[in-house]
PDB file of C-alpha atoms in Angstrom:
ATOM      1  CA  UNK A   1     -75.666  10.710-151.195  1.00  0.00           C
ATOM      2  CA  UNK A   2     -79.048  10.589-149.865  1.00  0.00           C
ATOM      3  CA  UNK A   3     -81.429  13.603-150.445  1.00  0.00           C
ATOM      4  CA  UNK A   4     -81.772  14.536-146.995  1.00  0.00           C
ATOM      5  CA  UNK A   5     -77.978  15.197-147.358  1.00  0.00           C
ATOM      6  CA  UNK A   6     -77.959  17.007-150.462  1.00  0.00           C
ATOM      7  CA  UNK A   7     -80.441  19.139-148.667  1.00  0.00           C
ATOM      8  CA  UNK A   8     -78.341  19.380-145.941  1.00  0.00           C
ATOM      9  CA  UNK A   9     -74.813  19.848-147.719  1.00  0.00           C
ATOM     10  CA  UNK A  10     -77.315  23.230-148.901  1.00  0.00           C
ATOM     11  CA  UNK A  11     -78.145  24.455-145.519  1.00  0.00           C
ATOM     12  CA  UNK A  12     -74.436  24.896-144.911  1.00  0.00           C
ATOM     13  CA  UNK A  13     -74.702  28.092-146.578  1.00  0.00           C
ATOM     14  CA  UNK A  14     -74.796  31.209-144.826  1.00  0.00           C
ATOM     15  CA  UNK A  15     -78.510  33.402-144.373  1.00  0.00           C
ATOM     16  CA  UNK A  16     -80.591  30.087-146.378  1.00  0.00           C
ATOM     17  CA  UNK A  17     -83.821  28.270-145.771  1.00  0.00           C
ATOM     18  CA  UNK A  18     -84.842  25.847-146.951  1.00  0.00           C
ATOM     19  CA  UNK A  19     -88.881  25.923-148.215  1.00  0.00           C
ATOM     20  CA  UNK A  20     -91.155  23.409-149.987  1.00  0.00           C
ATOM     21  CA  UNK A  21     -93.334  25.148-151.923  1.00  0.00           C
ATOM     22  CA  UNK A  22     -93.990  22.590-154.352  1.00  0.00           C
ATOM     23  CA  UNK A  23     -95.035  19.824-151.601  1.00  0.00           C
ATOM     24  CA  UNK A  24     -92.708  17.737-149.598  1.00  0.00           C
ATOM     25  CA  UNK A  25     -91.301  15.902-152.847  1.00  0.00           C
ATOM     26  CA  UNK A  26     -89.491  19.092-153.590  1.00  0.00           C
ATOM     27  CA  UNK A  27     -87.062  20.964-151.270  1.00  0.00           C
ATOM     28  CA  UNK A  28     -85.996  24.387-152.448  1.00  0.00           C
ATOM     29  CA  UNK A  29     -83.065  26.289-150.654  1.00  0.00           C
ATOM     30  CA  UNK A  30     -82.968  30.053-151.048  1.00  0.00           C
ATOM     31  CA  UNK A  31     -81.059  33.059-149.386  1.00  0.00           C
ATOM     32  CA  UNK A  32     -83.097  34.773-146.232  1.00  0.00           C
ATOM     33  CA  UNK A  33     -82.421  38.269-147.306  1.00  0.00           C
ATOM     34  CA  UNK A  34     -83.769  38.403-151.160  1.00  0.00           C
ATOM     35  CA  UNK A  35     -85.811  35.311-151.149  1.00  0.00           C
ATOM     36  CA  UNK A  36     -84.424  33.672-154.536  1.00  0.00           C
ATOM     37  CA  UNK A  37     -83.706  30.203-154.834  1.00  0.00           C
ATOM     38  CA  UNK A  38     -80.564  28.855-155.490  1.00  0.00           C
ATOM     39  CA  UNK A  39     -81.172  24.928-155.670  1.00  0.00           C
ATOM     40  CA  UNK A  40     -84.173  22.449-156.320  1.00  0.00           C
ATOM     41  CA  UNK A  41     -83.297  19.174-154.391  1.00  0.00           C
ATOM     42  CA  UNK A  42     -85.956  15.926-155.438  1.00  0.00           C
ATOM     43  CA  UNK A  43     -86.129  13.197-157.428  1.00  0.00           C
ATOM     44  CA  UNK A  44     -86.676  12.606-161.128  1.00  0.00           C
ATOM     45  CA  UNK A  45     -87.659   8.919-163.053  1.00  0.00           C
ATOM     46  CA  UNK A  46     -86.533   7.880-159.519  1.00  0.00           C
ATOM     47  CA  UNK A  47     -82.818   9.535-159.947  1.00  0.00           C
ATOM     48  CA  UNK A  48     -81.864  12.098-156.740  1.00  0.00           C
ATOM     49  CA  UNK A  49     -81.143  15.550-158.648  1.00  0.00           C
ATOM     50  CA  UNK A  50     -80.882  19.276-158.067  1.00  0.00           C
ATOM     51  CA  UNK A  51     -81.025  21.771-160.125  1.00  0.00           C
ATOM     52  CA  UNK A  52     -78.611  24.993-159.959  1.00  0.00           C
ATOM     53  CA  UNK A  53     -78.508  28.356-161.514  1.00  0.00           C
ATOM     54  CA  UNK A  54     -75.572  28.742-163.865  1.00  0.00           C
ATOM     55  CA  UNK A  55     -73.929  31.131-166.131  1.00  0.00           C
ATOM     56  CA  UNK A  56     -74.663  30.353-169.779  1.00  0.00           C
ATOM     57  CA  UNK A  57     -71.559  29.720-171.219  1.00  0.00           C
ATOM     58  CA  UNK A  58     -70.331  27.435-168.424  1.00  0.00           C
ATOM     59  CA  UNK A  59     -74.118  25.860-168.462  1.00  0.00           C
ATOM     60  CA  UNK A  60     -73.695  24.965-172.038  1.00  0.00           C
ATOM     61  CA  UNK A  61     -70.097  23.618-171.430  1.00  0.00           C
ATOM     62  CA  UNK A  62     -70.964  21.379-168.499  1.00  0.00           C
ATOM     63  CA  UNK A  63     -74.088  19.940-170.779  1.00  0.00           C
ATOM     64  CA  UNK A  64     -71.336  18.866-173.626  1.00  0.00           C
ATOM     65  CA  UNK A  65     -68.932  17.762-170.670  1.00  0.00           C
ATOM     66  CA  UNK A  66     -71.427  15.834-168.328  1.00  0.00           C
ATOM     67  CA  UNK A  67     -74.553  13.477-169.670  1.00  0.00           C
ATOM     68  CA  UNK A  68     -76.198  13.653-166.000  1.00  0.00           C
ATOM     69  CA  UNK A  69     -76.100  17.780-166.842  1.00  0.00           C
ATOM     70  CA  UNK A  70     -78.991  18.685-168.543  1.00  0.00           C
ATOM     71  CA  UNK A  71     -81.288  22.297-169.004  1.00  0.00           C
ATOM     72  CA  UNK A  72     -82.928  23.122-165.939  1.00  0.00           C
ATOM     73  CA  UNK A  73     -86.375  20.900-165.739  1.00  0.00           C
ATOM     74  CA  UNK A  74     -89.024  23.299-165.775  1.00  0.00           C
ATOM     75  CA  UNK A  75     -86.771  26.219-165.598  1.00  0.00           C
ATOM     76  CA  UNK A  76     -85.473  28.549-167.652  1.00  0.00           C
ATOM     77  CA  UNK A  77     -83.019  26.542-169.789  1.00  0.00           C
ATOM     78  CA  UNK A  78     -80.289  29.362-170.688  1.00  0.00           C
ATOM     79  CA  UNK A  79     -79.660  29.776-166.636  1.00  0.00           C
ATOM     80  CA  UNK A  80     -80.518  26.500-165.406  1.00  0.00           C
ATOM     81  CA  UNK A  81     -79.054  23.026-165.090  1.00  0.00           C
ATOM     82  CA  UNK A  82     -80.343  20.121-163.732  1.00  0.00           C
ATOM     83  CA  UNK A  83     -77.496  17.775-162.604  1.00  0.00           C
ATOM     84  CA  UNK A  84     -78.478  14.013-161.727  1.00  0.00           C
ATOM     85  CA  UNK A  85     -76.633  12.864-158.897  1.00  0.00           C
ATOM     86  CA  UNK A  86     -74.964   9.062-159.374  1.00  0.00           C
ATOM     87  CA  UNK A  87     -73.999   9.381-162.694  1.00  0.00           C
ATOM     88  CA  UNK A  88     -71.027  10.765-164.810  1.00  0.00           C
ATOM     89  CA  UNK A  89     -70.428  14.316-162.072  1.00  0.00           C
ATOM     90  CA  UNK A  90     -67.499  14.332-160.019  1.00  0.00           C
ATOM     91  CA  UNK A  91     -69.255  14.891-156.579  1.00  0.00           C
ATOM     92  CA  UNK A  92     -66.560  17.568-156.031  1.00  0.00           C
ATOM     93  CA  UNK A  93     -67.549  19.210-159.812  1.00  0.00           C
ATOM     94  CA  UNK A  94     -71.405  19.133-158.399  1.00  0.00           C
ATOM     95  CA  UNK A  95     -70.293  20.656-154.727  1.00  0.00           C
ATOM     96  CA  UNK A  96     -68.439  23.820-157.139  1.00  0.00           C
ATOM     97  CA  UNK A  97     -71.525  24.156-158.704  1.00  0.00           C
ATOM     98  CA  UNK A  98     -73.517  24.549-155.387  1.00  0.00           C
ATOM     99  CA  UNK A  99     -71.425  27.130-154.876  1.00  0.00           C
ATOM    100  CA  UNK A 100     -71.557  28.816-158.343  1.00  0.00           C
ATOM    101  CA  UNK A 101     -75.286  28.865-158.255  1.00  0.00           C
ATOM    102  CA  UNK A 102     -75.491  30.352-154.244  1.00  0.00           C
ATOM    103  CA  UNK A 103     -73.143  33.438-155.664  1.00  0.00           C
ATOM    104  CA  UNK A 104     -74.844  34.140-158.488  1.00  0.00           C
ATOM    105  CA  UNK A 105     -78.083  34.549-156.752  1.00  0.00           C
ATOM    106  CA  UNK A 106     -76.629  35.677-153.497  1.00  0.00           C
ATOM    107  CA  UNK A 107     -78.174  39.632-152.504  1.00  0.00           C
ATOM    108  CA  UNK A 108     -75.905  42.386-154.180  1.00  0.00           C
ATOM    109  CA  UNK A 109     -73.822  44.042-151.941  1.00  0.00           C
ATOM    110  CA  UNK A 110     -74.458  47.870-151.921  1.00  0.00           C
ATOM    111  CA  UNK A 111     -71.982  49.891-151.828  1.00  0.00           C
TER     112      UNK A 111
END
């Protein structure tokens, strides 16, 4: 998987952009209505990764579980992971956590 498709495997979400406020290195994809990012697409000691928002417990399993899963790089490491793409994650286990990370920062619904 090239970056451009990771970035683009992102897009698929409904109401995202994607922005690059850290320079053109650095693509991050966040929801239209609240503005908060939900992945960090580049490259790392030349590895493609992204990093995801995750709930703690299941962050702290998939670090034991996965050696490409580490705490998010530069991010708060109880809620972030960074996951290295290539490496010992099921590309299916990586797509889930896409997901995992768009819901938990998706706007609330009011009700």
């Amino acid at each position: 998987m090239t970056t451009r498709e990771l970035i683009d495997y992102c897009l698929t979400y409904p109401s995202v952009f994607e922005d690059h406020p850290f320079g053109e290195d650095a693509a991050v994809i966040k929801h239209i209505a609240n503005k908060k990012m939900f992945a960090l697409v580049g490259t790392l000691n030349d590895r493609l990764q992204i990093t995801l928002k995750c709930d703690p417990d299941r962050a702290d399993f998939l670090r034991n579980a996965y050696t490409d899963v580490t705490p998010g790089y530069h991010f708060n490491k109880k809620h972030w992971n960074t996951v290295y793409l290539g490496g010992d994650v099921p590309e299916d286990e990586m797509f889930e956590l896409v997901n995992h990370s768009y819901d938990l920062t998706k706007p609330k619904t009011k009700k």
